[in-house]
Amino acid sequence: MTITITAFERSPDGGKGLARDTRVRWALEEVGQPYEVRLVSFRAMKEPAHLALHPFGQIPTYEEGALALFETGSIVFHIAERHAGLLPDDADARARAITWMFAALNTVEPPILELTIAKIVEGDRPWSKERLPLVEDRIRDRLKQLSARLRDADWLDGGFSAGDLMMVSVLLRLKSSGILDDYPNLAAYLARGEARPAYKRAFEAQLAVNTGTPLPG
Amino acid sequence: MTITITAFERSPDGGKGLARDTRVRWALEEVGQPYEVRLVSFRAMKEPAHLALHPFGQIPTYEEGALALFETGSIVFHIAERHAGLLPDDADARARAITWMFAALNTVEPPILELTIAKIVEGDRPWSKERLPLVEDRIRDRLKQLSARLRDADWLDGGFSAGDLMMVSVLLRLKSSGILDDYPNLAAYLARGEARPAYKRAFEAQLAVNTGTPLPG
């Protein structure tokens, strides 16, 4: 059955790969599943047809036959559950990989998203400059703990998993901030994620949409 | 095998059930699994023994034989996957219930947690009063969308699931704010969750820890 995902017609990041469709593209590339993309405009995202697919009016969504899903974590998990390559076979190792997915989304990403809100949504408020260091400190608390756990390992728990896919995707949001420079093992971890052929294909695919460049082949 | 979770020796909320061990207790009560609780102090949570279990130095953790998990979403999912009562049998309905778990944790909870941070961590900052309405508006955006999706249904997608357990747990954080009064169907949804016998048992169990009251029986 054809897999169809949605993505921004024009991503707010201009193609840096931070829109969440990149995470789903990456997961599909890791497991070797072809997919189609339906682009949606900001206006269309808030209209009934899209809200029926995604109650919070966001991208990505995932359609496969009669199944329609939203929420990136759930979509990546669905892909990981059905195709080899993103979750270990051993039951305990699988549960730990899923743990890292949730940790990326519920523990590490929220303070990082708050930095984006502080800079973009509240960037022109009178408190912006004074408040920013507080927001960054809350991110550093998490990065310090994550760095201590990762140590010199390649991935968070054994081989690359959906947990790493999600954690790398979350850390990518910090790439332009310079904060990761203080955590060399996390910067190297991020680079390892970006170096994966599946990530590169996902990145190029979203970039082509945002720059209007046709993909080769 | 015995299930052991960790919880605060003294919860910062004094027993209102907002500490995340309540979510795990609730899931275990829904599926009828007995469990033991190991209480940890704030100091012990940041020490090596606990950090080995939970890299971010939080509660709850979950131990069952050789398996050790952290992150509430992952623990609740682990329980839901292994015992009947929290996920539907139908594959598509199961994927949708998991979607609501992720939506609760990655889309609805982050702005709600931000309100807690704005009130408690930044409550004495000069910008606090002026900034609070912005933070509340971001919560209202999400609640409006959630309310529109729920309409007059009892639960988010068919019968009660782990998705509802997580969404109700997240909305509970708003109970004292009065914000939910503007969304009567969400307030009723929250009340339905709190009325479940399994939730009541979980709530009473965490309350007993925090008030030092021995449980009956």
mmCIF file of N, CA, C and O in Angstrom, chain A residues 20 51-52 55-56 58 67 69-71 73-74 77-78 81 92 94-96 98-100 102-103 105-109 114 117 121-122 125 127 130-131 134 138 142 145-146 149, chain B residues 20 51-52 55-56 58 67 69-71 73-74 77-78 81 92 94-96 98-100 102-103 105-109 114 117 121-122 125 127 130-131 134 138 142 145-146 149:
data_model
loop_
_atom_site.group_PDB
_atom_site.id
_atom_site.type_symbol
_atom_site.label_atom_id
_atom_site.label_comp_id
_atom_site.label_asym_id
_atom_site.label_seq_id
_atom_site.Cartn_x
_atom_site.Cartn_y
_atom_site.Cartn_z
ATOM 1 N N ARG A 20 9.237 18.665 10.845
ATOM 2 C CA ARG A 20 9.184 17.291 11.348
ATOM 3 C C ARG A 20 8.984 16.230 10.264
ATOM 4 O O ARG A 20 9.163 15.041 10.536
ATOM 5 N N LEU A 51 -7.384 19.192 9.149
ATOM 6 C CA LEU A 51 -7.657 18.980 10.583
ATOM 7 C C LEU A 51 -8.263 17.603 10.844
ATOM 8 O O LEU A 51 -8.109 17.049 11.933
ATOM 9 N N ALA A 52 -8.951 17.052 9.844
ATOM 10 C CA ALA A 52 -9.495 15.698 10.006
ATOM 11 C C ALA A 52 -8.353 14.692 10.123
ATOM 12 O O ALA A 52 -8.466 13.675 10.810
ATOM 13 N N PRO A 55 -5.488 16.804 14.150
ATOM 14 C CA PRO A 55 -6.324 17.714 14.946
ATOM 15 C C PRO A 55 -5.606 18.988 15.381
ATOM 16 O O PRO A 55 -6.267 19.975 15.697
ATOM 17 N N PHE A 56 -4.261 18.978 15.404
ATOM 18 C CA PHE A 56 -3.539 20.170 15.834
ATOM 19 C C PHE A 56 -3.040 21.006 14.645
ATOM 20 O O PHE A 56 -2.276 21.958 14.828
ATOM 21 N N GLN A 58 -1.008 20.444 12.063
ATOM 22 C CA GLN A 58 0.429 20.475 11.788
ATOM 23 C C GLN A 58 0.800 19.442 10.725
ATOM 24 O O GLN A 58 -0.054 18.674 10.268
ATOM 25 N N LEU A 67 -5.475 3.527 7.162
ATOM 26 C CA LEU A 67 -4.860 4.071 8.380
ATOM 27 C C LEU A 67 -4.375 5.504 8.175
ATOM 28 O O LEU A 67 -3.680 5.800 7.206
ATOM 29 N N LEU A 69 -2.439 8.512 10.495
ATOM 30 C CA LEU A 69 -1.792 8.854 11.763
ATOM 31 C C LEU A 69 -1.254 10.276 11.707
ATOM 32 O O LEU A 69 -0.942 10.791 10.641
ATOM 33 N N PHE A 70 -1.113 10.890 12.878
ATOM 34 C CA PHE A 70 -0.406 12.158 13.000
ATOM 35 C C PHE A 70 0.598 11.975 14.139
ATOM 36 O O PHE A 70 0.675 10.892 14.716
ATOM 37 N N GLU A 71 1.342 13.018 14.450
ATOM 38 C CA GLU A 71 2.320 13.014 15.546
ATOM 39 C C GLU A 71 3.561 12.207 15.139
ATOM 40 O O GLU A 71 3.522 10.984 15.012
ATOM 41 N N GLY A 73 6.313 11.180 16.537
ATOM 42 C CA GLY A 73 6.772 10.056 17.347
ATOM 43 C C GLY A 73 5.988 8.798 17.033
ATOM 44 O O GLY A 73 6.547 7.705 16.892
ATOM 45 N N SER A 74 4.698 8.954 16.898
ATOM 46 C CA SER A 74 3.827 7.825 16.618
ATOM 47 C C SER A 74 4.063 7.268 15.216
ATOM 48 O O SER A 74 4.065 6.051 15.007
ATOM 49 N N PHE A 77 7.389 5.458 15.175
ATOM 50 C CA PHE A 77 7.236 4.186 15.882
ATOM 51 C C PHE A 77 6.485 3.174 15.025
ATOM 52 O O PHE A 77 6.862 1.996 14.954
ATOM 53 N N HIS A 78 5.439 3.629 14.361
ATOM 54 C CA HIS A 78 4.656 2.743 13.491
ATOM 55 C C HIS A 78 5.545 2.149 12.397
ATOM 56 O O HIS A 78 5.490 0.945 12.122
ATOM 57 N N GLU A 81 8.014 -0.339 13.947
ATOM 58 C CA GLU A 81 7.400 -1.587 14.389
ATOM 59 C C GLU A 81 7.164 -2.553 13.225
ATOM 60 O O GLU A 81 7.170 -3.761 13.410
ATOM 61 N N ASP A 92 13.926 -6.549 25.604
ATOM 62 C CA ASP A 92 14.376 -5.525 26.549
ATOM 63 C C ASP A 92 15.080 -4.377 25.812
ATOM 64 O O ASP A 92 14.874 -3.198 26.125
ATOM 65 N N ARG A 94 14.550 -3.490 22.786
ATOM 66 C CA ARG A 94 13.495 -2.774 22.064
ATOM 67 C C ARG A 94 12.800 -1.775 22.991
ATOM 68 O O ARG A 94 12.591 -0.614 22.635
ATOM 69 N N ALA A 95 12.488 -2.209 24.206
ATOM 70 C CA ALA A 95 11.830 -1.312 25.174
ATOM 71 C C ALA A 95 12.730 -0.125 25.511
ATOM 72 O O ALA A 95 12.252 1.000 25.686
ATOM 73 N N ARG A 96 14.041 -0.379 25.589
ATOM 74 C CA ARG A 96 14.961 0.732 25.889
ATOM 75 C C ARG A 96 15.072 1.703 24.711
ATOM 76 O O ARG A 96 15.171 2.917 24.916
ATOM 77 N N ILE A 98 12.667 2.365 22.609
ATOM 78 C CA ILE A 98 11.418 3.139 22.661
ATOM 79 C C ILE A 98 11.511 4.199 23.763
ATOM 80 O O ILE A 98 11.034 5.323 23.621
ATOM 81 N N THR A 99 12.168 3.832 24.874
ATOM 82 C CA THR A 99 12.379 4.793 25.962
ATOM 83 C C THR A 99 13.114 6.030 25.461
ATOM 84 O O THR A 99 12.748 7.165 25.794
ATOM 85 N N TRP A 100 14.121 5.840 24.638
ATOM 86 C CA TRP A 100 14.879 6.987 24.119
ATOM 87 C C TRP A 100 14.041 7.831 23.163
ATOM 88 O O TRP A 100 14.239 9.042 23.065
ATOM 89 N N PHE A 102 10.803 8.407 23.536
ATOM 90 C CA PHE A 102 10.003 9.250 24.433
ATOM 91 C C PHE A 102 10.883 10.288 25.136
ATOM 92 O O PHE A 102 10.464 11.422 25.330
ATOM 93 N N ALA A 103 12.098 9.892 25.522
ATOM 94 C CA ALA A 103 12.994 10.837 26.204
ATOM 95 C C ALA A 103 13.333 12.007 25.281
ATOM 96 O O ALA A 103 13.365 13.169 25.703
ATOM 97 N N LEU A 105 11.507 13.191 22.895
ATOM 98 C CA LEU A 105 10.332 14.029 22.609
ATOM 99 C C LEU A 105 9.752 14.707 23.840
ATOM 100 O O LEU A 105 9.202 15.805 23.747
ATOM 101 N N ASN A 106 9.842 14.066 25.002
ATOM 102 C CA ASN A 106 9.179 14.634 26.182
ATOM 103 C C ASN A 106 10.144 15.245 27.193
ATOM 104 O O ASN A 106 9.740 16.067 28.006
ATOM 105 N N THR A 107 11.420 14.862 27.137
ATOM 106 C CA THR A 107 12.373 15.411 28.114
ATOM 107 C C THR A 107 13.391 16.355 27.470
ATOM 108 O O THR A 107 13.697 17.403 28.036
ATOM 109 N N VAL A 108 13.896 16.015 26.302
ATOM 110 C CA VAL A 108 14.950 16.847 25.694
ATOM 111 C C VAL A 108 14.372 17.915 24.766
ATOM 112 O O VAL A 108 14.838 19.056 24.750
ATOM 113 N N GLU A 109 13.346 17.577 23.981
ATOM 114 C CA GLU A 109 12.851 18.558 23.008
ATOM 115 C C GLU A 109 12.115 19.754 23.631
ATOM 116 O O GLU A 109 12.299 20.887 23.164
ATOM 117 N N GLU A 114 11.401 25.579 23.486
ATOM 118 C CA GLU A 114 11.182 26.814 24.232
ATOM 119 C C GLU A 114 12.192 27.881 23.805
ATOM 120 O O GLU A 114 11.866 29.070 23.783
ATOM 121 N N ILE A 117 10.861 29.371 20.643
ATOM 122 C CA ILE A 117 9.764 30.290 20.974
ATOM 123 C C ILE A 117 10.330 31.587 21.547
ATOM 124 O O ILE A 117 9.925 32.683 21.165
ATOM 125 N N VAL A 121 9.141 33.832 18.666
ATOM 126 C CA VAL A 121 7.837 34.376 19.049
ATOM 127 C C VAL A 121 7.973 35.538 20.032
ATOM 128 O O VAL A 121 7.245 36.525 19.956
ATOM 129 N N GLU A 122 8.921 35.414 20.977
ATOM 130 C CA GLU A 122 9.066 36.442 22.007
ATOM 131 C C GLU A 122 10.333 37.288 21.816
ATOM 132 O O GLU A 122 10.741 38.014 22.727
ATOM 133 N N ARG A 125 10.085 41.019 22.572
ATOM 134 C CA ARG A 125 9.524 41.430 23.876
ATOM 135 C C ARG A 125 10.616 42.052 24.749
ATOM 136 O O ARG A 125 11.792 41.686 24.611
ATOM 137 N N TRP A 127 11.568 41.531 27.659
ATOM 138 C CA TRP A 127 12.313 40.625 28.546
ATOM 139 C C TRP A 127 13.240 39.673 27.769
ATOM 140 O O TRP A 127 13.989 38.913 28.379
ATOM 141 N N GLU A 130 17.119 39.362 28.597
ATOM 142 C CA GLU A 130 17.423 38.949 29.960
ATOM 143 C C GLU A 130 16.987 37.498 30.224
ATOM 144 O O GLU A 130 17.583 36.790 31.039
ATOM 145 N N ARG A 131 15.923 37.082 29.530
ATOM 146 C CA ARG A 131 15.366 35.757 29.803
ATOM 147 C C ARG A 131 16.107 34.642 29.072
ATOM 148 O O ARG A 131 16.145 33.492 29.539
ATOM 149 N N LEU A 134 18.283 32.043 30.849
ATOM 150 C CA LEU A 134 17.550 31.074 31.680
ATOM 151 C C LEU A 134 17.080 29.895 30.837
ATOM 152 O O LEU A 134 17.148 28.740 31.240
ATOM 153 N N ARG A 138 18.292 25.798 30.964
ATOM 154 C CA ARG A 138 17.438 24.604 31.090
ATOM 155 C C ARG A 138 17.798 23.572 30.018
ATOM 156 O O ARG A 138 17.704 22.362 30.260
ATOM 157 N N ARG A 142 19.841 19.492 30.533
ATOM 158 C CA ARG A 142 19.517 18.232 29.847
ATOM 159 C C ARG A 142 20.706 17.705 29.042
ATOM 160 O O ARG A 142 20.984 16.509 29.039
ATOM 161 N N GLN A 145 23.302 15.994 31.125
ATOM 162 C CA GLN A 145 22.894 14.646 31.532
ATOM 163 C C GLN A 145 22.976 13.667 30.357
ATOM 164 O O GLN A 145 23.406 12.525 30.508
ATOM 165 N N LEU A 146 22.554 14.131 29.201
ATOM 166 C CA LEU A 146 22.591 13.274 28.013
ATOM 167 C C LEU A 146 24.033 12.946 27.644
ATOM 168 O O LEU A 146 24.361 11.795 27.321
ATOM 169 N N ARG A 149 25.489 10.354 29.898
ATOM 170 C CA ARG A 149 25.015 9.008 29.612
ATOM 171 C C ARG A 149 25.649 8.435 28.342
ATOM 172 O O ARG A 149 26.041 7.277 28.296
ATOM 173 N N ARG B 20 4.863 12.267 38.121
ATOM 174 C CA ARG B 20 4.606 11.323 37.032
ATOM 175 C C ARG B 20 4.473 9.862 37.468
ATOM 176 O O ARG B 20 4.019 9.028 36.677
ATOM 177 N N LEU B 51 20.963 7.805 38.821
ATOM 178 C CA LEU B 51 21.275 8.235 37.455
ATOM 179 C C LEU B 51 21.548 7.042 36.525
ATOM 180 O O LEU B 51 21.320 7.130 35.320
ATOM 181 N N ALA B 52 22.012 5.938 37.102
ATOM 182 C CA ALA B 52 22.206 4.733 36.282
ATOM 183 C C ALA B 52 20.863 4.215 35.787
ATOM 184 O O ALA B 52 20.750 3.658 34.694
ATOM 185 N N PRO B 55 18.869 8.606 33.408
ATOM 186 C CA PRO B 55 19.955 9.546 33.093
ATOM 187 C C PRO B 55 19.600 11.004 33.357
ATOM 188 O O PRO B 55 20.493 11.834 33.510
ATOM 189 N N PHE B 56 18.302 11.346 33.420
ATOM 190 C CA PHE B 56 17.925 12.740 33.649
ATOM 191 C C PHE B 56 17.575 13.000 35.121
ATOM 192 O O PHE B 56 17.082 14.077 35.469
ATOM 193 N N GLN B 58 15.301 11.828 37.253
ATOM 194 C CA GLN B 58 13.907 12.073 37.601
ATOM 195 C C GLN B 58 13.233 10.784 38.057
ATOM 196 O O GLN B 58 13.825 9.712 38.050
ATOM 197 N N LEU B 67 15.136 -5.919 33.273
ATOM 198 C CA LEU B 67 14.746 -4.732 32.497
ATOM 199 C C LEU B 67 14.612 -3.497 33.385
ATOM 200 O O LEU B 67 13.963 -3.535 34.423
ATOM 201 N N LEU B 69 13.644 0.624 32.889
ATOM 202 C CA LEU B 69 13.185 1.676 31.975
ATOM 203 C C LEU B 69 13.014 2.978 32.730
ATOM 204 O O LEU B 69 12.769 2.986 33.934
ATOM 205 N N PHE B 70 13.105 4.091 31.999
ATOM 206 C CA PHE B 70 12.720 5.400 32.544
ATOM 207 C C PHE B 70 11.804 6.029 31.514
ATOM 208 O O PHE B 70 11.491 5.420 30.496
ATOM 209 N N GLU B 71 11.353 7.228 31.781
ATOM 210 C CA GLU B 71 10.470 7.994 30.882
ATOM 211 C C GLU B 71 9.043 7.426 30.943
ATOM 212 O O GLU B 71 8.767 6.315 30.481
ATOM 213 N N GLY B 73 6.224 7.902 29.402
ATOM 214 C CA GLY B 73 5.546 7.448 28.179
ATOM 215 C C GLY B 73 5.968 6.042 27.816
ATOM 216 O O GLY B 73 5.142 5.185 27.472
ATOM 217 N N SER B 74 7.251 5.792 27.915
ATOM 218 C CA SER B 74 7.785 4.486 27.575
ATOM 219 C C SER B 74 7.337 3.416 28.564
ATOM 220 O O SER B 74 7.010 2.291 28.183
ATOM 221 N N PHE B 77 3.673 2.688 27.959
ATOM 222 C CA PHE B 77 3.545 1.901 26.730
ATOM 223 C C PHE B 77 3.970 0.457 26.966
ATOM 224 O O PHE B 77 3.311 -0.490 26.504
ATOM 225 N N HIS B 78 5.061 0.266 27.694
ATOM 226 C CA HIS B 78 5.546 -1.084 28.000
ATOM 227 C C HIS B 78 4.464 -1.893 28.735
ATOM 228 O O HIS B 78 4.208 -3.053 28.397
ATOM 229 N N GLU B 81 1.565 -2.664 26.341
ATOM 230 C CA GLU B 81 1.874 -3.661 25.313
ATOM 231 C C GLU B 81 1.803 -5.074 25.871
ATOM 232 O O GLU B 81 1.511 -6.015 25.149
ATOM 233 N N ASP B 92 -4.943 -0.951 13.535
ATOM 234 C CA ASP B 92 -5.059 0.480 13.215
ATOM 235 C C ASP B 92 -5.504 1.279 14.444
ATOM 236 O O ASP B 92 -4.990 2.374 14.712
ATOM 237 N N ARG B 94 -4.972 0.471 17.490
ATOM 238 C CA ARG B 94 -3.814 0.480 18.398
ATOM 239 C C ARG B 94 -2.845 1.593 18.008
ATOM 240 O O ARG B 94 -2.366 2.351 18.859
ATOM 241 N N ALA B 95 -2.573 1.722 16.715
ATOM 242 C CA ALA B 95 -1.651 2.766 16.250
ATOM 243 C C ALA B 95 -2.215 4.152 16.572
ATOM 244 O O ALA B 95 -1.471 5.072 16.910
ATOM 245 N N ARG B 96 -3.528 4.298 16.485
ATOM 246 C CA ARG B 96 -4.125 5.608 16.795
ATOM 247 C C ARG B 96 -4.059 5.906 18.298
ATOM 248 O O ARG B 96 -3.853 7.055 18.707
ATOM 249 N N ILE B 98 -1.720 4.880 20.300
ATOM 250 C CA ILE B 98 -0.316 5.256 20.539
ATOM 251 C C ILE B 98 -0.077 6.689 20.076
ATOM 252 O O ILE B 98 0.659 7.457 20.707
ATOM 253 N N THR B 99 -0.735 7.067 18.973
ATOM 254 C CA THR B 99 -0.632 8.445 18.473
ATOM 255 C C THR B 99 -1.067 9.442 19.542
ATOM 256 O O THR B 99 -0.419 10.470 19.762
ATOM 257 N N TRP B 100 -2.148 9.132 20.245
ATOM 258 C CA TRP B 100 -2.622 10.043 21.296
ATOM 259 C C TRP B 100 -1.672 10.098 22.485
ATOM 260 O O TRP B 100 -1.572 11.119 23.164
ATOM 261 N N PHE B 102 1.628 9.966 22.218
ATOM 262 C CA PHE B 102 2.669 10.908 21.789
ATOM 263 C C PHE B 102 2.122 12.328 21.718
ATOM 264 O O PHE B 102 2.822 13.285 22.059
ATOM 265 N N ALA B 103 0.870 12.485 21.268
ATOM 266 C CA ALA B 103 0.284 13.829 21.170
ATOM 267 C C ALA B 103 0.186 14.463 22.554
ATOM 268 O O ALA B 103 0.457 15.653 22.742
ATOM 269 N N LEU B 105 2.098 13.887 25.110
ATOM 270 C CA LEU B 105 3.426 14.171 25.672
ATOM 271 C C LEU B 105 4.239 15.177 24.876
ATOM 272 O O LEU B 105 5.032 15.913 25.443
ATOM 273 N N ASN B 106 4.066 15.202 23.558
ATOM 274 C CA ASN B 106 4.920 16.081 22.748
ATOM 275 C C ASN B 106 4.201 17.311 22.207
ATOM 276 O O ASN B 106 4.843 18.293 21.854
ATOM 277 N N THR B 107 2.867 17.284 22.155
ATOM 278 C CA THR B 107 2.137 18.446 21.621
ATOM 279 C C THR B 107 1.354 19.190 22.688
ATOM 280 O O THR B 107 1.341 20.418 22.716
ATOM 281 N N VAL B 108 0.706 18.476 23.598
ATOM 282 C CA VAL B 108 -0.150 19.149 24.583
ATOM 283 C C VAL B 108 0.609 19.470 25.879
ATOM 284 O O VAL B 108 0.434 20.547 26.450
ATOM 285 N N GLU B 109 1.457 18.564 26.335
ATOM 286 C CA GLU B 109 2.124 18.816 27.616
ATOM 287 C C GLU B 109 3.173 19.943 27.585
ATOM 288 O O GLU B 109 3.241 20.715 28.558
ATOM 289 N N GLU B 114 5.275 24.616 30.431
ATOM 290 C CA GLU B 114 5.853 25.951 30.345
ATOM 291 C C GLU B 114 5.121 26.903 31.296
ATOM 292 O O GLU B 114 5.721 27.825 31.853
ATOM 293 N N ILE B 117 6.574 26.329 34.693
ATOM 294 C CA ILE B 117 7.886 26.992 34.779
ATOM 295 C C ILE B 117 7.696 28.506 34.922
ATOM 296 O O ILE B 117 8.342 29.150 35.751
ATOM 297 N N VAL B 121 9.214 28.736 38.443
ATOM 298 C CA VAL B 121 10.643 29.049 38.280
ATOM 299 C C VAL B 121 10.855 30.534 37.985
ATOM 300 O O VAL B 121 11.788 31.147 38.471
ATOM 301 N N GLU B 122 9.963 31.113 37.151
ATOM 302 C CA GLU B 122 10.150 32.510 36.747
ATOM 303 C C GLU B 122 9.125 33.449 37.393
ATOM 304 O O GLU B 122 8.967 34.592 36.973
ATOM 305 N N ARG B 125 10.350 36.893 38.482
ATOM 306 C CA ARG B 125 11.074 37.712 37.502
ATOM 307 C C ARG B 125 10.220 38.920 37.113
ATOM 308 O O ARG B 125 8.987 38.851 37.140
ATOM 309 N N TRP B 127 9.355 40.129 34.334
ATOM 310 C CA TRP B 127 8.461 39.955 33.186
ATOM 311 C C TRP B 127 7.286 39.014 33.445
ATOM 312 O O TRP B 127 6.423 38.839 32.585
ATOM 313 N N GLU B 130 3.513 40.102 32.847
ATOM 314 C CA GLU B 130 3.204 40.465 31.470
ATOM 315 C C GLU B 130 3.299 39.260 30.529
ATOM 316 O O GLU B 130 2.614 39.186 29.510
ATOM 317 N N ARG B 131 4.162 38.318 30.873
ATOM 318 C CA ARG B 131 4.390 37.189 29.978
ATOM 319 C C ARG B 131 3.351 36.078 30.139
ATOM 320 O O ARG B 131 3.064 35.333 29.183
ATOM 321 N N LEU B 134 0.704 35.262 27.465
ATOM 322 C CA LEU B 134 1.235 34.667 26.227
ATOM 323 C C LEU B 134 1.351 33.152 26.377
ATOM 324 O O LEU B 134 1.014 32.386 25.479
ATOM 325 N N ARG B 138 -0.848 30.032 24.403
ATOM 326 C CA ARG B 138 -0.310 28.877 23.667
ATOM 327 C C ARG B 138 -0.977 27.588 24.140
ATOM 328 O O ARG B 138 -1.169 26.648 23.355
ATOM 329 N N ARG B 142 -3.914 24.887 21.872
ATOM 330 C CA ARG B 142 -3.959 23.419 21.866
ATOM 331 C C ARG B 142 -5.292 22.887 22.404
ATOM 332 O O ARG B 142 -5.852 21.939 21.861
ATOM 333 N N GLN B 145 -8.102 23.072 19.926
ATOM 334 C CA GLN B 145 -8.023 22.023 18.906
ATOM 335 C C GLN B 145 -8.405 20.660 19.478
ATOM 336 O O GLN B 145 -9.111 19.878 18.836
ATOM 337 N N LEU B 146 -7.954 20.396 20.697
ATOM 338 C CA LEU B 146 -8.277 19.117 21.334
ATOM 339 C C LEU B 146 -9.782 19.021 21.598
ATOM 340 O O LEU B 146 -10.402 17.976 21.364
ATOM 341 N N ARG B 149 -11.661 18.249 18.492
ATOM 342 C CA ARG B 149 -11.559 16.859 18.059
ATOM 343 C C ARG B 149 -12.392 15.934 18.944
ATOM 344 O O ARG B 149 -13.057 15.033 18.477
#
